[in-house]
mmCIF file of C-alpha atoms in Angstrom:
data_model
loop_
_atom_site.group_PDB
_atom_site.id
_atom_site.type_symbol
_atom_site.label_atom_id
_atom_site.label_comp_id
_atom_site.label_asym_id
_atom_site.label_seq_id
_atom_site.Cartn_x
_atom_site.Cartn_y
_atom_site.Cartn_z
ATOM 1 C CA MET A 1 -83.147 33.456 17.148
ATOM 2 C CA GLU A 2 -86.338 31.981 16.156
ATOM 3 C CA LEU A 3 -85.698 32.364 12.365
ATOM 4 C CA GLY A 4 -82.602 30.663 12.561
ATOM 5 C CA TRP A 5 -83.985 27.645 14.279
ATOM 6 C CA ALA A 6 -86.919 27.571 11.629
ATOM 7 C CA CYS A 7 -84.225 27.947 8.990
ATOM 8 C CA SER A 8 -81.668 25.047 10.446
ATOM 9 C CA HIS A 9 -84.977 22.608 10.942
ATOM 10 C CA SER A 10 -86.223 23.182 7.257
ATOM 11 C CA VAL A 11 -82.989 22.468 5.943
ATOM 12 C CA TRP A 12 -82.697 19.012 7.791
ATOM 13 C CA LEU A 13 -86.221 18.480 6.604
ATOM 14 C CA CYS A 14 -85.628 19.139 3.181
ATOM 15 C CA PHE A 15 -82.381 16.733 3.096
ATOM 16 C CA LEU A 16 -84.104 14.245 4.706
ATOM 17 C CA VAL A 17 -87.137 14.264 2.579
ATOM 18 C CA CYS A 18 -84.554 14.454 -0.507
ATOM 19 C CA LEU A 19 -82.477 11.450 1.013
ATOM 20 C CA LEU A 20 -85.490 9.306 1.264
ATOM 21 C CA LYS A 21 -86.879 10.049 -2.228
ATOM 22 C CA ARG A 22 -83.640 9.297 -4.033
ATOM 23 C CA LEU A 23 -83.417 5.965 -1.935
ATOM 24 C CA LEU A 24 -86.628 4.872 -2.564
ATOM 25 C CA ARG A 25 -86.114 5.587 -6.288
ATOM 26 C CA CYS A 26 -83.158 3.921 -6.009
ATOM 27 C CA ASP A 27 -80.918 6.761 -7.673
ATOM 28 C CA LEU A 28 -78.650 6.600 -4.685
ATOM 29 C CA LEU A 29 -77.009 3.348 -2.795
ATOM 30 C CA LEU A 30 -77.191 3.089 0.949
ATOM 31 C CA THR A 31 -73.496 2.783 1.590
ATOM 32 C CA PRO A 32 -71.407 2.940 4.703
ATOM 33 C CA ARG A 33 -69.682 5.997 3.230
ATOM 34 C CA LEU A 34 -73.197 7.665 3.006
ATOM 35 C CA LEU A 35 -73.895 7.077 6.479
ATOM 36 C CA LEU A 36 -70.563 8.376 7.643
ATOM 37 C CA HIS A 37 -71.242 11.420 5.623
ATOM 38 C CA VAL A 38 -74.599 12.175 7.137
ATOM 39 C CA GLY A 39 -73.260 11.369 10.548
ATOM 40 C CA LEU A 40 -70.410 14.060 9.856
ATOM 41 C CA VAL A 41 -73.149 16.511 8.830
ATOM 42 C CA VAL A 42 -75.072 15.928 12.031
ATOM 43 C CA LEU A 43 -71.834 16.575 13.987
ATOM 44 C CA LEU A 44 -71.028 19.798 11.991
ATOM 45 C CA GLN A 45 -74.456 21.135 12.922
ATOM 46 C CA ALA A 46 -73.773 20.607 16.506
ATOM 47 C CA VAL A 47 -70.507 22.189 16.860
ATOM 48 C CA SER A 48 -71.858 25.081 14.546
ATOM 49 C CA HIS A 49 -74.658 25.593 16.444
ATOM 50 C CA ARG A 50 -72.500 26.180 19.365
ATOM 51 C CA PHE A 51 -70.059 28.452 18.017
ATOM 52 C CA LEU A 52 -71.666 30.444 14.978
ATOM 53 C CA PRO A 53 -74.731 32.479 14.801
ATOM 54 C CA LEU A 54 -77.919 30.259 13.874
ATOM 55 C CA PRO A 55 -78.462 31.603 10.356
ATOM 56 C CA LEU A 56 -74.774 30.942 9.435
ATOM 57 C CA SER A 57 -74.924 27.499 11.202
ATOM 58 C CA ALA A 58 -77.982 26.824 8.980
ATOM 59 C CA ALA A 59 -76.318 28.098 5.779
ATOM 60 C CA LEU A 60 -73.267 26.012 6.661
ATOM 61 C CA THR A 61 -75.489 22.791 7.477
ATOM 62 C CA GLY A 62 -77.302 23.360 4.302
ATOM 63 C CA THR A 63 -74.010 23.526 2.030
ATOM 64 C CA ALA A 64 -73.186 20.220 3.755
ATOM 65 C CA CYS A 65 -76.176 18.668 2.947
ATOM 66 C CA TRP A 66 -76.097 19.712 -0.586
ATOM 67 C CA LEU A 67 -72.385 18.290 -0.881
ATOM 68 C CA VAL A 68 -73.532 14.736 0.536
ATOM 69 C CA LEU A 69 -76.399 14.750 -1.941
ATOM 70 C CA GLY A 70 -74.335 15.326 -4.612
ATOM 71 C CA GLY A 71 -71.423 13.316 -3.746
ATOM 72 C CA ALA A 72 -73.593 9.975 -2.808
ATOM 73 C CA ALA A 73 -72.814 7.110 -4.730
ATOM 74 C CA ARG A 74 -74.852 6.575 -7.551
ATOM 75 C CA SER A 75 -76.854 3.426 -8.303
ATOM 76 C CA LYS A 76 -74.858 1.397 -10.808
ATOM 77 C CA ARG A 77 -76.160 -0.983 -13.308
ATOM 78 C CA ILE A 78 -74.798 -4.322 -14.599
ATOM 79 C CA PRO A 79 -74.230 -3.969 -18.663
ATOM 80 C CA ALA A 80 -77.720 -4.594 -20.009
ATOM 81 C CA ALA A 81 -77.406 -4.709 -23.595
ATOM 82 C CA GLY A 82 -78.247 -8.234 -25.108
ATOM 83 C CA LYS A 83 -79.581 -9.715 -21.680
ATOM 84 C CA ALA A 84 -82.884 -11.308 -22.291
ATOM 85 C CA VAL A 85 -85.790 -10.638 -20.177
ATOM 86 C CA PHE A 86 -89.524 -12.061 -20.019
ATOM 87 C CA ILE A 87 -92.319 -9.795 -18.714
ATOM 88 C CA THR A 88 -96.010 -10.685 -18.149
ATOM 89 C CA GLY A 89 -98.612 -8.315 -18.431
ATOM 90 C CA CYS A 90 -97.509 -5.852 -20.975
ATOM 91 C CA ASP A 91 -100.825 -4.847 -22.344
ATOM 92 C CA SER A 92 -101.083 -1.742 -20.092
ATOM 93 C CA GLY A 93 -99.468 -0.222 -16.956
ATOM 94 C CA PHE A 94 -96.416 -1.500 -15.376
ATOM 95 C CA GLY A 95 -95.605 -4.012 -17.848
ATOM 96 C CA LYS A 96 -96.004 -1.998 -21.367
ATOM 97 C CA GLU A 97 -93.767 0.717 -19.537
ATOM 98 C CA THR A 98 -91.096 -1.863 -18.422
ATOM 99 C CA ALA A 99 -90.941 -3.629 -21.695
ATOM 100 C CA SER A 100 -90.811 -0.092 -23.707
ATOM 101 C CA TYR A 101 -87.813 1.299 -21.243
ATOM 102 C CA LEU A 102 -85.869 -2.229 -21.058
ATOM 103 C CA ASP A 103 -85.787 -2.068 -25.017
ATOM 104 C CA SER A 104 -84.505 1.416 -25.006
ATOM 105 C CA LEU A 105 -81.806 -0.057 -23.060
ATOM 106 C CA GLY A 106 -80.687 -2.563 -25.337
ATOM 107 C CA LEU A 107 -82.179 -5.692 -23.599
ATOM 108 C CA LYS A 108 -84.041 -8.361 -25.476
ATOM 109 C CA VAL A 109 -87.334 -8.504 -24.330
ATOM 110 C CA PHE A 110 -89.962 -11.013 -24.443
ATOM 111 C CA ALA A 111 -93.488 -9.382 -23.535
ATOM 112 C CA SER A 112 -96.523 -11.473 -23.040
ATOM 113 C CA VAL A 113 -99.838 -9.796 -23.643
ATOM 114 C CA LEU A 114 -103.372 -11.440 -23.334
ATOM 115 C CA ASP A 115 -104.297 -10.139 -27.079
ATOM 116 C CA LEU A 116 -101.723 -9.491 -29.630
ATOM 117 C CA ASN A 117 -104.390 -6.911 -31.467
ATOM 118 C CA SER A 118 -105.040 -4.754 -28.323
ATOM 119 C CA PRO A 119 -104.217 -1.348 -28.051
ATOM 120 C CA GLY A 120 -101.297 -1.774 -25.815
ATOM 121 C CA ALA A 121 -99.661 -4.345 -27.631
ATOM 122 C CA GLN A 122 -99.782 -2.450 -30.948
ATOM 123 C CA GLU A 123 -98.403 0.434 -29.343
ATOM 124 C CA LEU A 124 -95.286 -1.534 -28.051
ATOM 125 C CA GLN A 125 -94.989 -3.176 -31.938
ATOM 126 C CA ARG A 126 -94.923 0.018 -33.421
ATOM 127 C CA SER A 127 -92.587 2.230 -30.920
ATOM 128 C CA CYS A 128 -89.946 -0.597 -29.793
ATOM 129 C CA SER A 129 -86.921 -2.022 -31.762
ATOM 130 C CA SER A 130 -87.140 -5.501 -33.399
ATOM 131 C CA ARG A 131 -85.504 -6.858 -30.159
ATOM 132 C CA LEU A 132 -88.736 -7.029 -28.649
ATOM 133 C CA THR A 133 -91.173 -10.226 -29.165
ATOM 134 C CA LEU A 134 -94.776 -10.170 -28.319
ATOM 135 C CA LEU A 135 -96.405 -13.521 -26.760
ATOM 136 C CA GLU A 136 -99.902 -14.021 -26.324
ATOM 137 C CA MET A 137 -100.260 -16.010 -23.129
ATOM 138 C CA ASP A 138 -103.002 -16.257 -20.267
ATOM 139 C CA LEU A 139 -101.928 -17.188 -17.165
ATOM 140 C CA THR A 140 -104.813 -19.234 -16.415
ATOM 141 C CA LYS A 141 -104.321 -21.756 -19.233
ATOM 142 C CA PRO A 142 -101.642 -24.025 -18.479
ATOM 143 C CA GLU A 143 -101.141 -24.640 -22.093
ATOM 144 C CA ASP A 144 -100.226 -20.864 -22.775
ATOM 145 C CA ILE A 145 -97.781 -21.003 -19.869
ATOM 146 C CA GLN A 146 -96.322 -24.485 -21.335
ATOM 147 C CA LYS A 147 -96.217 -23.111 -24.704
ATOM 148 C CA ALA A 148 -94.628 -19.746 -23.672
ATOM 149 C CA VAL A 149 -91.842 -21.530 -21.537
ATOM 150 C CA HIS A 150 -90.812 -23.667 -24.634
ATOM 151 C CA PHE A 151 -90.696 -20.547 -26.854
ATOM 152 C CA ILE A 152 -88.661 -18.926 -24.424
ATOM 153 C CA LYS A 153 -86.170 -21.789 -24.102
ATOM 154 C CA ALA A 154 -86.004 -22.015 -27.737
ATOM 155 C CA GLN A 155 -84.925 -18.322 -28.383
ATOM 156 C CA THR A 156 -82.436 -17.901 -25.354
ATOM 157 C CA GLU A 157 -80.789 -21.212 -26.356
ATOM 158 C CA ARG A 158 -77.460 -19.146 -27.073
ATOM 159 C CA THR A 159 -77.938 -15.929 -24.820
ATOM 160 C CA GLY A 160 -79.649 -17.653 -21.797
ATOM 161 C CA LEU A 161 -82.532 -16.067 -19.981
ATOM 162 C CA TRP A 162 -81.162 -13.322 -17.652
ATOM 163 C CA GLY A 163 -84.804 -12.030 -16.070
ATOM 164 C CA LEU A 164 -88.212 -13.019 -15.246
ATOM 165 C CA VAL A 165 -90.352 -9.939 -14.701
ATOM 166 C CA ASN A 166 -93.774 -11.205 -13.017
ATOM 167 C CA ASN A 167 -96.074 -8.308 -13.512
ATOM 168 C CA ALA A 168 -99.336 -9.471 -14.757
ATOM 169 C CA GLY A 169 -102.076 -9.447 -12.115
ATOM 170 C CA PHE A 170 -105.948 -9.407 -11.762
ATOM 171 C CA ASN A 171 -108.661 -8.232 -9.438
ATOM 172 C CA ASP A 172 -112.239 -7.434 -10.601
ATOM 173 C CA VAL A 173 -113.807 -7.206 -6.989
ATOM 174 C CA ILE A 174 -114.392 -4.683 -4.353
ATOM 175 C CA ALA A 175 -116.194 -5.943 -1.666
ATOM 176 C CA ASP A 176 -116.023 -7.390 1.602
ATOM 177 C CA ALA A 177 -115.075 -11.068 1.865
ATOM 178 C CA GLU A 178 -118.376 -12.338 2.976
ATOM 179 C CA LEU A 179 -119.694 -10.241 -0.275
ATOM 180 C CA THR A 180 -117.060 -11.755 -2.675
ATOM 181 C CA PRO A 181 -118.168 -14.941 -4.542
ATOM 182 C CA LEU A 182 -115.611 -17.580 -3.896
ATOM 183 C CA HIS A 183 -114.807 -17.810 -7.755
ATOM 184 C CA LYS A 184 -113.596 -14.305 -7.385
ATOM 185 C CA PHE A 185 -111.142 -15.701 -4.701
ATOM 186 C CA ARG A 186 -109.767 -18.393 -7.115
ATOM 187 C CA ALA A 187 -109.738 -16.331 -10.105
ATOM 188 C CA CYS A 188 -107.506 -13.722 -8.186
ATOM 189 C CA MET A 189 -105.482 -16.957 -7.130
ATOM 190 C CA GLU A 190 -105.214 -18.334 -10.542
ATOM 191 C CA VAL A 191 -103.575 -15.389 -12.360
ATOM 192 C CA ASN A 192 -101.476 -13.677 -9.297
ATOM 193 C CA PHE A 193 -100.511 -17.022 -7.808
ATOM 194 C CA PHE A 194 -100.791 -20.192 -9.501
ATOM 195 C CA GLY A 195 -100.275 -18.909 -13.045
ATOM 196 C CA THR A 196 -96.961 -16.856 -11.886
ATOM 197 C CA LEU A 197 -95.828 -20.110 -9.618
ATOM 198 C CA GLU A 198 -96.394 -22.586 -13.043
ATOM 199 C CA LEU A 199 -94.458 -19.961 -15.237
ATOM 200 C CA THR A 200 -91.451 -19.158 -12.614
ATOM 201 C CA LYS A 201 -91.182 -22.674 -12.068
ATOM 202 C CA GLY A 202 -91.086 -23.474 -15.739
ATOM 203 C CA LEU A 203 -88.271 -20.680 -16.410
ATOM 204 C CA LEU A 204 -85.776 -21.599 -13.082
ATOM 205 C CA PRO A 205 -84.037 -23.905 -15.259
ATOM 206 C CA LEU A 206 -82.856 -21.172 -17.569
ATOM 207 C CA LEU A 207 -82.730 -18.573 -14.433
ATOM 208 C CA ARG A 208 -80.533 -20.840 -12.672
ATOM 209 C CA ALA A 209 -77.968 -21.468 -15.296
ATOM 210 C CA SER A 210 -77.825 -17.570 -16.090
ATOM 211 C CA GLN A 211 -77.604 -16.831 -12.329
ATOM 212 C CA GLY A 212 -80.103 -14.421 -13.174
ATOM 213 C CA ARG A 213 -83.013 -12.421 -11.636
ATOM 214 C CA ILE A 214 -86.555 -12.465 -10.701
ATOM 215 C CA VAL A 215 -88.468 -9.469 -10.147
ATOM 216 C CA THR A 216 -92.377 -9.758 -9.026
ATOM 217 C CA VAL A 217 -95.103 -6.846 -8.688
ATOM 218 C CA SER A 218 -96.921 -7.463 -5.488
ATOM 219 C CA SER A 219 -99.077 -5.263 -3.244
ATOM 220 C CA PRO A 220 -99.080 -3.642 -0.237
ATOM 221 C CA ALA A 221 -102.890 -5.224 0.071
ATOM 222 C CA GLY A 222 -100.995 -8.450 0.432
ATOM 223 C CA ASN A 223 -99.331 -6.999 3.736
ATOM 224 C CA MET A 224 -102.153 -5.457 5.139
ATOM 225 C CA PRO A 225 -105.813 -5.921 5.397
ATOM 226 C CA PHE A 226 -106.961 -3.233 2.769
ATOM 227 C CA PRO A 227 -110.980 -2.778 3.075
ATOM 228 C CA CYS A 228 -112.946 -4.639 0.559
ATOM 229 C CA LEU A 229 -109.797 -6.000 -1.411
ATOM 230 C CA ALA A 230 -109.618 -9.470 0.445
ATOM 231 C CA ALA A 231 -109.547 -11.726 -2.816
ATOM 232 C CA TYR A 232 -106.956 -9.597 -4.400
ATOM 233 C CA GLY A 233 -104.964 -9.143 -1.142
ATOM 234 C CA THR A 234 -104.807 -12.707 -0.085
ATOM 235 C CA SER A 235 -103.597 -13.610 -3.444
ATOM 236 C CA LYS A 236 -100.806 -10.975 -3.352
ATOM 237 C CA ALA A 237 -99.774 -12.243 0.485
ATOM 238 C CA ALA A 238 -99.643 -15.632 -1.182
ATOM 239 C CA LEU A 239 -97.355 -14.476 -3.680
ATOM 240 C CA SER A 240 -95.303 -12.421 -1.777
ATOM 241 C CA LEU A 241 -94.619 -15.300 0.397
ATOM 242 C CA LEU A 242 -93.744 -17.174 -2.424
ATOM 243 C CA MET A 243 -91.261 -14.975 -3.727
ATOM 244 C CA ASP A 244 -89.460 -14.425 -0.671
ATOM 245 C CA THR A 245 -89.095 -18.577 -0.286
ATOM 246 C CA PHE A 246 -87.646 -18.367 -4.081
ATOM 247 C CA ARG A 247 -85.312 -15.726 -2.501
ATOM 248 C CA SER A 248 -84.038 -18.100 -0.023
ATOM 249 C CA GLU A 249 -83.942 -21.186 -1.856
ATOM 250 C CA LEU A 250 -82.455 -19.825 -5.024
ATOM 251 C CA ALA A 251 -79.647 -17.686 -3.267
ATOM 252 C CA PRO A 252 -76.953 -21.040 -3.374
ATOM 253 C CA TRP A 253 -77.914 -21.121 -7.127
ATOM 254 C CA GLY A 254 -76.869 -17.413 -7.560
ATOM 255 C CA VAL A 255 -80.210 -16.258 -8.660
ATOM 256 C CA LYS A 256 -81.565 -12.828 -6.823
ATOM 257 C CA VAL A 257 -85.249 -12.560 -6.297
ATOM 258 C CA SER A 258 -87.110 -8.979 -5.543
ATOM 259 C CA VAL A 259 -90.621 -8.003 -4.969
ATOM 260 C CA ILE A 260 -92.011 -4.670 -5.589
ATOM 261 C CA PHE A 261 -94.837 -3.153 -3.661
ATOM 262 C CA PRO A 262 -96.020 -0.094 -5.358
ATOM 263 C CA GLY A 263 -98.231 2.539 -4.166
ATOM 264 C CA TYR A 264 -101.343 3.424 -6.103
ATOM 265 C CA PHE A 265 -100.894 4.272 -9.778
ATOM 266 C CA LYS A 266 -102.932 4.343 -12.690
ATOM 267 C CA THR A 267 -102.617 1.267 -14.391
ATOM 268 C CA GLY A 268 -105.428 -0.067 -17.310
ATOM 269 C CA SER A 269 -109.157 -0.686 -16.720
ATOM 270 C CA THR A 270 -108.434 -0.942 -13.144
ATOM 271 C CA CYS A 271 -108.611 3.049 -13.051
ATOM 272 C CA ASP A 272 -111.793 3.100 -15.510
ATOM 273 C CA PRO A 273 -114.969 4.007 -13.167
ATOM 274 C CA GLU A 274 -117.032 2.528 -15.825
ATOM 275 C CA PHE A 275 -115.275 -1.115 -15.505
ATOM 276 C CA TRP A 276 -116.081 -1.213 -11.706
ATOM 277 C CA LYS A 277 -119.561 0.213 -12.207
ATOM 278 C CA GLY A 278 -120.246 -2.984 -14.283
ATOM 279 C CA LYS A 279 -118.283 -5.399 -11.728
ATOM 280 C CA LYS A 280 -120.744 -3.548 -8.942
ATOM 281 C CA HIS A 281 -123.839 -4.499 -10.858
ATOM 282 C CA GLN A 282 -122.507 -8.069 -11.659
ATOM 283 C CA LEU A 283 -121.743 -8.850 -7.870
ATOM 284 C CA LEU A 284 -125.361 -7.312 -6.642
ATOM 285 C CA ALA A 285 -127.038 -9.760 -9.353
ATOM 286 C CA THR A 286 -125.141 -12.703 -8.031
ATOM 287 C CA LEU A 287 -125.170 -12.089 -3.832
ATOM 288 C CA PRO A 288 -127.699 -14.454 -2.411
ATOM 289 C CA PRO A 289 -130.971 -12.651 -1.188
ATOM 290 C CA ASP A 290 -130.488 -13.305 2.610
ATOM 291 C CA LEU A 291 -127.023 -11.618 2.368
ATOM 292 C CA LEU A 292 -127.765 -8.760 0.469
ATOM 293 C CA GLU A 293 -130.686 -8.312 2.991
ATOM 294 C CA ASP A 294 -128.286 -8.194 5.936
ATOM 295 C CA TYR A 295 -125.991 -5.776 4.086
ATOM 296 C CA SER A 296 -127.993 -3.856 1.641
ATOM 297 C CA GLU A 297 -127.525 -2.670 -1.840
ATOM 298 C CA GLU A 298 -126.680 0.584 -0.767
ATOM 299 C CA TYR A 299 -123.590 -0.740 1.220
ATOM 300 C CA VAL A 300 -122.385 -2.072 -1.632
ATOM 301 C CA GLU A 301 -123.093 1.238 -3.751
ATOM 302 C CA GLU A 302 -121.243 3.078 -1.080
ATOM 303 C CA ILE A 303 -118.032 1.572 -0.822
ATOM 304 C CA ASN A 304 -117.995 1.317 -4.784
ATOM 305 C CA LYS A 305 -118.605 5.061 -4.621
ATOM 306 C CA GLN A 306 -115.720 5.543 -2.261
ATOM 307 C CA PHE A 307 -113.410 3.350 -4.205
ATOM 308 C CA VAL A 308 -114.064 5.432 -7.490
ATOM 309 C CA ILE A 309 -113.420 8.433 -5.444
ATOM 310 C CA TYR A 310 -109.999 6.911 -4.251
ATOM 311 C CA MET A 311 -109.325 6.175 -7.904
ATOM 312 C CA LYS A 312 -108.576 10.119 -8.668
ATOM 313 C CA THR A 313 -105.393 9.829 -6.504
ATOM 314 C CA ALA A 314 -103.772 7.217 -8.708
ATOM 315 C CA VAL A 315 -100.417 8.562 -9.774
ATOM 316 C CA GLU A 316 -99.988 8.658 -13.512
ATOM 317 C CA ASP A 317 -96.011 8.740 -13.797
ATOM 318 C CA LEU A 318 -95.347 5.212 -13.736
ATOM 319 C CA SER A 319 -91.555 5.433 -13.452
ATOM 320 C CA PRO A 320 -91.095 5.014 -9.754
ATOM 321 C CA VAL A 321 -92.188 1.223 -10.295
ATOM 322 C CA VAL A 322 -90.298 1.049 -13.779
ATOM 323 C CA ASN A 323 -87.161 2.171 -11.692
ATOM 324 C CA SER A 324 -87.616 -0.317 -9.202
ATOM 325 C CA ILE A 325 -88.135 -3.145 -11.647
ATOM 326 C CA THR A 326 -85.242 -2.105 -13.329
ATOM 327 C CA GLU A 327 -82.994 -1.818 -10.414
ATOM 328 C CA GLY A 328 -84.256 -5.475 -9.555
ATOM 329 C CA LEU A 329 -83.078 -6.553 -12.775
ATOM 330 C CA LEU A 330 -79.657 -4.654 -13.062
ATOM 331 C CA SER A 331 -78.475 -3.720 -9.785
ATOM 332 C CA PRO A 332 -75.329 -5.790 -9.059
ATOM 333 C CA GLN A 333 -76.991 -6.088 -5.232
ATOM 334 C CA PRO A 334 -80.930 -5.458 -5.685
ATOM 335 C CA LEU A 335 -82.872 -5.252 -2.867
ATOM 336 C CA ALA A 336 -84.932 -7.995 -1.704
ATOM 337 C CA LYS A 337 -87.964 -5.655 -1.491
ATOM 338 C CA TYR A 338 -89.145 -2.392 -3.195
ATOM 339 C CA TYR A 339 -91.751 0.045 -2.399
ATOM 340 C CA PRO A 340 -92.205 3.074 -4.902
ATOM 341 C CA GLY A 341 -95.111 5.015 -4.347
ATOM 342 C CA GLN A 342 -96.483 7.965 -2.215
ATOM 343 C CA GLY A 343 -97.335 7.579 1.585
ATOM 344 C CA LEU A 344 -95.863 3.561 1.601
ATOM 345 C CA GLY A 345 -93.236 4.862 4.144
ATOM 346 C CA VAL A 346 -95.962 5.993 7.076
ATOM 347 C CA MET A 347 -98.103 3.163 6.137
ATOM 348 C CA TYR A 348 -95.723 0.523 6.892
ATOM 349 C CA PHE A 349 -94.289 2.392 9.949
ATOM 350 C CA VAL A 350 -97.871 1.984 11.040
ATOM 351 C CA HIS A 351 -98.172 -1.405 10.011
ATOM 352 C CA HIS A 352 -95.467 -2.533 11.727
ATOM 353 C CA TYR A 353 -95.180 -0.266 14.616
ATOM 354 C CA LEU A 354 -98.204 0.846 16.099
ATOM 355 C CA PRO A 355 -101.419 -1.216 17.022
ATOM 356 C CA TYR A 356 -103.333 -2.889 14.670
ATOM 357 C CA THR A 357 -106.541 -0.339 15.565
ATOM 358 C CA VAL A 358 -104.332 2.593 14.351
ATOM 359 C CA ARG A 359 -103.507 0.923 11.115
ATOM 360 C CA ASP A 360 -107.154 -0.066 10.551
ATOM 361 C CA LEU A 361 -108.051 3.514 11.025
ATOM 362 C CA LEU A 362 -105.754 4.450 8.671
ATOM 363 C CA LEU A 363 -106.784 2.151 5.791
ATOM 364 C CA ARG A 364 -110.172 3.383 6.487
ATOM 365 C CA THR A 365 -109.611 7.002 6.400
ATOM 366 C CA PHE A 366 -107.660 6.913 3.243
ATOM 367 C CA PHE A 367 -108.911 4.172 1.240
ATOM 368 C CA ILE A 368 -112.395 2.809 1.857
ATOM 369 C CA LYS A 369 -114.630 3.165 5.255
ATOM 370 C CA PRO A 370 -117.666 1.078 4.888
ATOM 371 C CA ARG A 371 -120.502 2.026 6.209
ATOM 372 C CA LEU A 372 -122.657 0.055 8.594
ATOM 373 C CA PRO A 373 -124.255 -3.286 7.030
ATOM 374 C CA LYS A 374 -128.009 -2.915 7.541
ATOM 375 C CA ALA A 375 -128.627 -5.546 9.649
ATOM 376 C CA LEU A 376 -126.126 -3.751 12.062
ATOM 377 C CA GLN A 377 -127.829 -0.311 11.649
ATOM 378 C CA LEU A 378 -131.267 -1.960 12.184
ATOM 379 C CA LYS A 379 -129.470 -3.560 15.466
ATOM 380 C CA HIS A 380 -128.577 -0.594 17.189
ATOM 381 C CA SER A 381 -131.485 1.409 16.297
ATOM 382 C CA ASN A 382 -133.175 -1.194 18.419
ATOM 383 C CA THR A 383 -130.895 -1.114 21.315
ATOM 384 C CA PRO A 384 -132.602 0.489 24.331
ATOM 385 C CA HIS A 385 -130.744 3.716 25.269
ATOM 386 C CA THR A 386 -129.687 4.283 29.186
ATOM 387 C CA ASP A 387 -129.342 7.459 30.670
#
């Protein structure tokens, strides 16, 4: 009896995990037919448990689950050949992999990089077809943005521009909001918000004319207060709201807007311990003495040490994010939001449905758990204890 129940529960667990993973990877469409089939499997399980031995019932339910997964509607894509897309931040990471993949699908890819001579840019030039065009653009420079907009307009005069992928992002500080210099907040906003806003607005006439797509890579840090990511998180929060506004305002024009909220993936210098070591020393050298006295150098050292440890969990396979971007561009009915990555479902469930204290505990447990600042340690040590 216990073995039968264990088999039955294992079948359902495997089925639900596989179904959820394929939905998150955009391999399947969540259609009424799929929901109906899942409901029929539930009914089948209830009936078989009543009239059949548990092992046989589990086997029958497992077969039905396998048939549902095999017969579920695959995510279809619109024809890609010849469509033009512009992708920012292609020196490495998501941008580079997406540019390469879309080129392999036959799209005409315009890929912006910070440096045309960077290893990532040169690799794209070598490995991709002649359809791919590299552009040098810095989102903090309005002249670069205007130059790119004019170039794209000229190059897509006959074909039109189908898609814009706002992938470029920036962060170079791991610290509490109070410890983060104001210019670091401005730097994140310049790239992650204002530069992206200016570029998007410049290309909107082309995207409205083609009834095309805008796909933007944001971050869960823009939805939740990840410890020590205040500058980055606030800029991504502004970006996410901006894109949600665009989604609503551009719907009458036929332009579809999607936002990607990736988990933690290994992308470029953001996963290089030496990069963060240098940024930590820069931060310590610029902090006001009284602020450093309240927090202590050990406090800054500890949060950066924890972040370097967390970096080891970064996923090297970028395909879930690349697939989500591709779906946003080529799905007949793209989702407004995509969440590729491990553990995001649990994280967002806790964020939306459980008390903030539970969410904060989760973030501190799995990301960074700052120690008490020095001034608070001294305060607690001087507080008299009563029996």
